[in-house]
């Protein structure tokens, strides 16, 4: 099947299944961590602190992770992250089983997971172009997108059910086991050592990487487009619970269904892009970004839950249609010796988006979700139209 053509390459298969095991474990741990933290502390503030501890390293460490990915064997970085994930999950499982668990243990786990995500995901993204030929690169990125959609949609539910049926220690023991599977699979990869080059001081190397991006207008506008679109679209996910309660007058079950449909939509979008051949990715990115804004605007203008379910599934499709071309373009435009640092700048957008949630949440509380999301949707539509009509390098990218 053409959508699975990247699986012809055994090294990519090993990477894909390794990441499937790791991300499934991380998603299960994310859910169990939240339930357990609230059970132990009975405090929403502690819950926010633990999740914030996980998000902060994604903002602070990616640039250093990019330098590491350009200096050392990327397989080694990936495996160190997997071992750290498995080890902390096993320690948490033991502390729960022996009744020694306190919420501060989960805070440490959150920090470690954030660091692993910063370093390991940067190394993984930088390694993909070395595992498949250029002709299959977009397909490989799309299959990775499908993987993230699968784990985001399915793993939290599995983790939550297992938590309720068998207890939290079983969930964390399973996370540790999945981490070991991930280590075994990634051990079949080549060393993925970047091209040999002289290495100045770490900060100087970060500056060299940023200058390299600044000197290539095509690369710079793709990364900028990633930041703009993510900042205007992704906060909707974080304020969706408020939106569901205040606009749709619904409860937790309705929220869960919407989140599931968004994941299903993202999975379908990933499969569509896995079938699609390379070409016109810049124009595709602009069109889908504009469409995302239109979908968000219609969600705001038609406050009907049934309509919202359909629209949020479409929003999931457009999310994949925006994210996968961006990743493919960044990988295609990156020189091998700079790829780690370039991917690290892209990874930083996720940390920046987490910060965007703070002003968006504040504005939503005081102005209402419809006004805030509506404004962001209009801004995204206007930016997409402006870039489509103007002369810029994004439109010519294939």
C-alpha positions as a printed NumPy array, in Angstrom:
array([[  0.   ,   0.   ,   0.   ],
       [  1.329,   3.435,  -0.923],
       [  0.393,   4.914,   2.455],
       [  2.764,   2.443,   4.156],
       [  5.62 ,   2.662,   1.679],
       [  8.046,   3.991,   4.314],
       [  7.599,   0.682,   6.169],
       [  9.594,  -0.958,   3.366],
       [ 12.655,   0.442,   5.113],
       [ 13.38 ,  -1.727,   8.163],
       [ 15.205,   1.016,  10.062],
       [ 12.193,   3.31 ,   9.803],
       [  9.932,   0.446,  10.97 ],
       [ 12.08 ,  -0.045,  14.054],
       [ 12.007,   3.69 ,  14.788],
       [  8.226,   3.873,  14.277],
       [  7.363,   0.957,  16.562],
       [  9.907,   2.142,  19.119],
       [  8.206,   5.533,  19.185],
       [  4.768,   3.875,  19.323],
       [  5.77 ,   2.039,  22.513],
       [  7.369,   5.119,  24.073],
       [  4.562,   7.579,  23.253],
       [  1.879,   5.111,  24.384],
       [  3.663,   4.851,  27.715],
       [  4.055,   8.616,  28.056],
       [  0.361,   9.216,  27.295],
       [ -0.712,   6.586,  29.84 ],
       [  1.655,   8.073,  32.406],
       [  0.288,  11.569,  31.708],
       [ -3.25 ,  10.481,  32.618],
       [ -2.265,   8.315,  35.602],
       [  0.041,  11.049,  36.872],
       [ -2.834,  13.543,  36.929],
       [ -5.318,  11.208,  38.649],
       [ -2.753,  10.119,  41.233],
       [ -1.507,  13.664,  41.92 ],
       [ -5.046,  14.835,  42.659],
       [ -5.753,  11.757,  44.802],
       [ -2.628,  12.405,  46.869],
       [ -2.912,  16.172,  47.229],
       [ -6.587,  17.014,  46.665],
       [ -5.232,  20.229,  45.138],
       [ -5.739,  21.632,  41.646],
       [ -2.71 ,  23.859,  42.224],
       [ -0.468,  20.819,  42.743],
       [ -1.916,  19.293,  39.581],
       [ -1.067,  22.458,  37.638],
       [  2.417,  22.54 ,  39.15 ],
       [  3.141,  18.969,  38.038],
       [  1.928,  19.546,  34.481],
       [  3.773,  22.861,  34.372],
       [  6.957,  21.089,  35.463],
       [  6.575,  18.848,  32.427],
       [  5.981,  21.741,  30.014],
       [  8.833,  23.992,  31.214],
       [ 11.731,  21.796,  29.938],
       [ 10.081,  21.81 ,  26.502],
       [ 10.701,  25.555,  26.455],
       [ 14.114,  25.67 ,  28.161],
       [ 16.007,  22.684,  26.755],
       [ 15.235,  22.195,  23.024],
       [ 18.092,  24.452,  21.821],
       [ 20.573,  22.432,  23.879],
       [ 18.906,  19.241,  22.676],
       [ 19.476,  20.419,  19.098],
       [ 23.198,  20.88 ,  19.744],
       [ 23.36 ,  17.38 ,  21.264],
       [ 21.576,  15.917,  18.226],
       [ 24.141,  17.58 ,  15.924],
       [ 27.126,  16.432,  18.01 ],
       [ 26.39 ,  12.883,  19.18 ],
       [ 24.844,   9.674,  17.92 ],
       [ 21.104,  10.282,  17.782],
       [ 20.349,   6.645,  18.608],
       [ 22.228,   7.057,  21.893],
       [ 20.227,  10.168,  22.819],
       [ 16.973,   8.379,  21.982],
       [ 17.881,   5.341,  24.068],
       [ 19.021,   7.378,  27.073],
       [ 15.601,   9.05 ,  27.041],
       [ 13.841,   5.689,  26.856],
       [ 15.872,   4.281,  29.76 ],
       [ 15.108,   7.383,  31.869],
       [ 11.381,   7.059,  31.136],
       [ 11.308,   3.362,  31.998],
       [ 13.373,   3.847,  35.161],
       [ 11.288,   6.665,  36.646],
       [  8.046,   4.8  ,  35.825],
       [  9.357,   1.659,  37.561],
       [ 10.4  ,   3.664,  40.635],
       [  6.946,   5.284,  40.787],
       [  5.269,   1.858,  40.471],
       [  7.394,   0.484,  43.332],
       [  6.732,   3.51 ,  45.548],
       [  2.974,   3.153,  44.972],
       [  3.044,  -0.594,  45.648],
       [  5.006,  -0.068,  48.881],
       [  2.757,   2.86 ,  49.884],
       [  5.681,   5.325,  49.939],
       [  4.38 ,   7.559,  47.147],
       [  4.032,  11.336,  47.68 ],
       [  3.03 ,  13.928,  45.112],
       [  6.579,  15.323,  45.   ],
       [  7.652,  12.06 ,  43.303],
       [  5.248,  12.873,  40.486],
       [  6.717,  16.376,  40.238],
       [ 10.156,  14.834,  39.632],
       [  8.601,  12.496,  37.077],
       [  7.082,  15.473,  35.255],
       [ 10.454,  17.227,  35.013],
       [ 12.159,  14.062,  33.726],
       [  9.436,  13.477,  31.132],
       [  9.774,  17.08 ,  29.932],
       [ 13.547,  16.725,  29.542],
       [ 13.146,  13.385,  27.734],
       [ 10.601,  14.915,  25.349],
       [ 12.938,  17.845,  24.603],
       [ 16.009,  15.713,  23.856],
       [ 14.536,  12.461,  22.574],
       [ 11.902,  13.906,  20.238],
       [ 14.403,  16.386,  18.784],
       [ 16.835,  13.524,  18.065],
       [ 14.04 ,  11.394,  16.568],
       [ 12.854,  14.171,  14.266],
       [ 16.422,  14.895,  13.153],
       [ 16.996,  11.19 ,  12.423],
       [ 14.001,  10.533,  10.153],
       [ 15.616,  11.841,   6.914],
       [ 18.482,   9.377,   7.512],
       [ 16.103,   6.399,   7.638],
       [ 14.15 ,   6.861,   4.377],
       [ 14.998,   8.182,   0.906],
       [ 13.856,  11.7  ,   0.02 ],
       [ 10.992,  10.346,  -2.088],
       [  9.438,   8.751,   1.   ],
       [ 10.161,  11.532,   3.493],
       [  6.698,  13.111,   3.475],
       [  5.134,   9.656,   3.805],
       [  7.38 ,   8.934,   6.813],
       [  6.412,  12.234,   8.46 ],
       [  2.725,  11.486,   7.829],
       [  3.039,   8.011,   9.375],
       [  4.702,   9.606,  12.407],
       [  1.76 ,  12.003,  12.586],
       [ -0.634,   9.042,  12.474],
       [  1.319,   7.453,  15.331],
       [  0.942,  10.56 ,  17.503],
       [ -2.78 ,  10.684,  16.702],
       [ -3.246,   7.003,  17.622],
       [ -1.442,   7.312,  20.933],
       [ -3.154,  10.596,  21.836],
       [ -6.609,   9.168,  21.095],
       [ -6.249,   5.632,  22.501],
       [ -3.512,   5.468,  25.161],
       [ -5.084,   7.895,  27.709],
       [ -8.313,   5.886,  27.683],
       [ -6.436,   2.609,  28.15 ],
       [ -4.377,   4.125,  30.961],
       [ -7.479,   5.492,  32.69 ],
       [ -9.34 ,   2.174,  32.451],
       [ -6.332,   0.232,  33.745],
       [ -5.965,   2.733,  36.604],
       [ -9.574,   2.117,  37.642],
       [ -9.47 ,  -1.679,  37.262],
       [ -5.996,  -2.623,  38.54 ],
       [ -4.635,   0.434,  40.32 ],
       [ -2.043,   3.089,  39.478],
       [  1.033,   0.924,  40.177],
       [  0.015,  -1.411,  37.337],
       [ -0.213,   1.533,  34.928],
       [  3.289,   2.74 ,  35.779],
       [  4.651,  -0.825,  35.627],
       [  3.207,  -1.082,  32.097],
       [  4.791,   2.274,  31.195],
       [  8.165,   0.9  ,  32.354],
       [  7.652,  -2.269,  30.28 ],
       [  6.772,  -0.235,  27.176],
       [  9.929,   1.807,  27.76 ],
       [ 12.023,  -1.374,  27.701],
       [ 10.339,  -2.505,  24.471],
       [ 11.165,   0.892,  22.997],
       [ 14.83 ,   0.5  ,  24.019],
       [ 15.011,  -2.947,  22.394],
       [ 13.504,  -1.718,  19.123],
       [ 15.675,   1.402,  18.883],
       [ 18.722,  -0.794,  19.519],
       [ 18.233,  -2.126,  15.986],
       [ 18.84 ,   1.352,  14.535],
       [ 22.215,   2.503,  13.171],
       [ 24.153,   4.955,  15.333],
       [ 22.705,   7.912,  13.368],
       [ 25.849,   9.926,  13.988],
       [ 25.676,  13.403,  12.384],
       [ 28.352,  14.539,   9.886],
       [ 31.739,  15.223,  11.486],
       [ 32.438,  18.919,  12.031],
       [ 34.265,  21.173,  14.448],
       [ 32.228,  22.075,  17.513],
       [ 32.576,  25.468,  19.225],
       [ 31.138,  26.151,  22.683],
       [ 27.522,  25.078,  23.128],
       [ 26.085,  28.619,  23.245],
       [ 28.139,  29.57 ,  20.18 ],
       [ 26.835,  26.494,  18.382],
       [ 23.251,  27.489,  19.206],
       [ 23.932,  30.96 ,  17.773],
       [ 25.426,  29.445,  14.605],
       [ 22.275,  27.327,  14.185],
       [ 19.987,  30.346,  14.632],
       [ 22.046,  32.347,  12.124],
       [ 21.79 ,  29.467,   9.659],
       [ 17.99 ,  29.577,   9.922],
       [ 17.982,  33.365,   9.547],
       [ 20.067,  33.129,   6.351],
       [ 17.504,  30.88 ,   4.623],
       [ 14.216,  32.758,   4.047],
       [ 12.312,  29.597,   3.071],
       [ 13.283,  27.792,   6.257],
       [ 12.658,  30.876,   8.38 ],
       [  9.128,  31.43 ,   7.071],
       [  8.168,  27.768,   7.563],
       [  9.266,  27.882,  11.214],
       [  7.539,  31.246,  11.675],
       [  4.368,  29.837,  10.086],
       [  4.562,  26.904,  12.49 ],
       [  4.716,  29.254,  15.473],
       [  1.894,  31.503,  14.222],
       [ -0.528,  28.709,  13.335],
       [  0.171,  26.677,  16.487],
       [ -0.246,  29.772,  18.698],
       [ -3.624,  30.592,  17.131],
       [ -5.032,  27.05 ,  16.846],
       [ -3.66 ,  24.869,  19.642],
       [ -4.821,  26.968,  22.65 ],
       [ -8.398,  26.04 ,  21.664],
       [ -7.652,  22.5  ,  22.872],
       [ -6.638,  23.767,  26.3  ],
       [ -9.714,  25.968,  26.774],
       [-12.082,  23.388,  25.246],
       [-13.35 ,  22.243,  28.695],
       [-14.458,  25.821,  29.454],
       [-15.962,  26.087,  25.974],
       [-17.922,  22.832,  26.403],
       [-19.352,  23.898,  29.773],
       [-20.109,  27.558,  29.004],
       [-21.182,  27.341,  25.344],
       [-22.584,  23.821,  24.914],
       [-23.777,  23.431,  28.529],
       [-22.392,  19.88 ,  28.564],
       [-20.341,  17.759,  30.964],
       [-17.175,  15.588,  31.021],
       [-18.562,  12.854,  28.731],
       [-19.25 ,  15.411,  26.007],
       [-15.728,  16.789,  26.376],
       [-14.231,  13.286,  26.118],
       [-16.172,  12.603,  22.914],
       [-14.97 ,  15.861,  21.351],
       [-11.344,  15.111,  22.231],
       [-11.658,  11.598,  20.798],
       [-13.156,  12.892,  17.547],
       [-10.359,  15.43 ,  17.231],
       [ -7.848,  12.574,  17.57 ],
       [ -9.723,  10.48 ,  15.008],
       [ -9.748,  13.432,  12.611],
       [ -5.991,  13.94 ,  13.054],
       [ -5.445,  10.235,  12.367],
       [ -7.494,  10.396,   9.15 ],
       [ -5.642,  13.538,   8.072],
       [ -2.326,  11.767,   8.645],
       [ -3.426,   8.811,   6.503],
       [ -4.556,  11.13 ,   3.705],
       [ -1.151,  12.837,   3.691],
       [  0.591,   9.446,   3.848],
       [ -1.024,   8.57 ,   0.501],
       [ -0.334,  11.978,  -1.057],
       [  2.871,  12.362,  -3.04 ],
       [  5.275,  15.263,  -2.562],
       [  4.431,  18.592,  -4.167],
       [  2.87 ,  22.009,  -3.454],
       [  3.385,  21.69 ,   0.292],
       [  3.74 ,  25.448,   0.761],
       [  0.414,  26.233,  -0.913],
       [ -1.194,  23.297,   0.928],
       [  0.006,  24.695,   4.249],
       [ -1.459,  28.137,   3.518],
       [ -4.812,  26.731,   2.38 ],
       [ -5.186,  24.377,   5.338],
       [ -4.167,  27.097,   7.81 ],
       [ -6.895,  29.316,   6.41 ],
       [ -9.372,  26.42 ,   6.526],
       [ -8.489,  25.822,  10.182],
       [ -9.387,  29.427,  10.908],
       [-12.706,  29.048,   9.06 ],
       [-13.584,  25.89 ,  11.014],
       [-12.79 ,  27.597,  14.333],
       [-14.887,  30.601,  13.323],
       [-17.884,  28.403,  12.429],
       [-17.535,  26.58 ,  15.773],
       [-17.846,  29.982,  17.445],
       [-20.75 ,  31.214,  15.278],
       [-22.838,  28.022,  15.559],
       [-22.989,  27.112,  19.283],
       [-24.548,  23.697,  18.68 ],
       [-22.934,  20.589,  20.162],
       [-23.86 ,  18.222,  17.303],
       [-22.415,  20.654,  14.763],
       [-19.402,  21.108,  17.024],
       [-18.696,  17.36 ,  16.965],
       [-18.496,  17.366,  13.163],
       [-16.422,  20.539,  13.061],
       [-13.926,  19.376,  15.675],
       [-13.287,  16.204,  13.665],
       [-12.577,  18.424,  10.64 ],
       [-10.316,  20.546,  12.844],
       [ -8.384,  17.372,  13.672],
       [ -7.924,  16.676,   9.956],
       [ -6.688,  20.209,   9.313],
       [ -4.357,  19.923,  12.32 ],
       [ -2.593,  16.992,  10.643],
       [ -2.712,  18.846,   7.322],
       [ -0.9  ,  21.789,   8.89 ],
       [  1.578,  19.977,  11.12 ],
       [  2.815,  17.29 ,   8.708],
       [  3.695,  19.603,   5.77 ],
       [  5.541,  21.875,   8.223],
       [  7.63 ,  18.977,   9.531],
       [  8.277,  17.683,   6.015],
       [  9.373,  21.091,   4.753],
       [ 11.687,  21.694,   7.718],
       [ 13.352,  18.298,   7.239],
       [ 13.663,  18.787,   3.488],
       [ 15.169,  22.274,   3.831],
       [ 17.587,  21.365,   6.66 ],
       [ 21.25 ,  20.645,   6.022],
       [ 22.276,  17.399,   7.807],
       [ 24.887,  19.102,  10.012],
       [ 22.303,  21.653,  11.251],
       [ 19.229,  19.437,  11.35 ],
       [ 19.215,  18.855,  15.115],
       [ 19.387,  22.556,  15.935],
       [ 16.759,  23.396,  13.333],
       [ 14.38 ,  20.742,  14.67 ],
       [ 15.02 ,  22.028,  18.194],
       [ 13.751,  25.496,  17.223],
       [ 10.648,  23.815,  15.809],
       [ 10.211,  21.841,  19.052],
       [ 10.369,  25.101,  21.03 ],
       [  7.087,  26.17 ,  19.449],
       [  5.315,  23.613,  21.651],
       [  6.709,  25.26 ,  24.783],
       [  5.735,  28.698,  23.496],
       [  2.205,  27.485,  22.766],
       [  1.918,  26.257,  26.356],
       [  2.74 ,  29.801,  27.473],
       [  0.069,  31.153,  25.115],
       [ -2.524,  29.231,  27.116],
       [ -2.052,  31.623,  30.05 ],
       [ -3.229,  34.839,  28.304],
       [ -5.835,  32.918,  26.307],
       [ -7.217,  31.373,  29.499],
       [ -7.256,  34.775,  31.231],
       [ -9.026,  36.409,  28.286],
       [-11.514,  33.518,  28.06 ],
       [-12.403,  33.906,  31.739],
       [-13.089,  37.642,  31.364],
       [-14.41 ,  37.942,  27.786],
       [-15.858,  34.504,  27.053],
       [-14.559,  31.66 ,  24.919],
       [-16.528,  32.601,  21.792],
       [-15.066,  36.115,  21.588],
       [-11.486,  34.977,  22.215],
       [-11.503,  31.97 ,  19.875],
       [-13.396,  33.98 ,  17.266],
       [-10.737,  36.709,  17.318],
       [ -7.935,  34.143,  16.977],
       [ -9.775,  32.434,  14.103],
       [-10.214,  35.738,  12.226],
       [ -6.551,  36.591,  12.756],
       [ -5.494,  33.204,  11.361],
       [ -7.736,  33.631,   8.302],
       [ -6.346,  37.127,   7.618],
       [ -2.723,  35.972,   7.967],
       [ -3.335,  33.002,   5.654],
       [ -5.001,  35.203,   3.015],
       [ -2.248,  37.816,   3.283],
       [  0.524,  35.233,   2.796],
       [ -1.36 ,  33.586,  -0.069],
       [ -1.756,  36.893,  -1.924],
       [  1.711,  38.266,  -1.168],
       [  5.001,  37.286,  -2.742],
       [  6.836,  35.018,  -0.313],
       [  9.05 ,  31.894,  -0.562],
       [  6.455,  29.683,   1.123],
       [  4.259,  29.563,  -1.992],
       [  7.004,  28.025,  -4.141],
       [  7.994,  25.251,  -1.728],
       [  7.367,  21.721,  -2.974]])
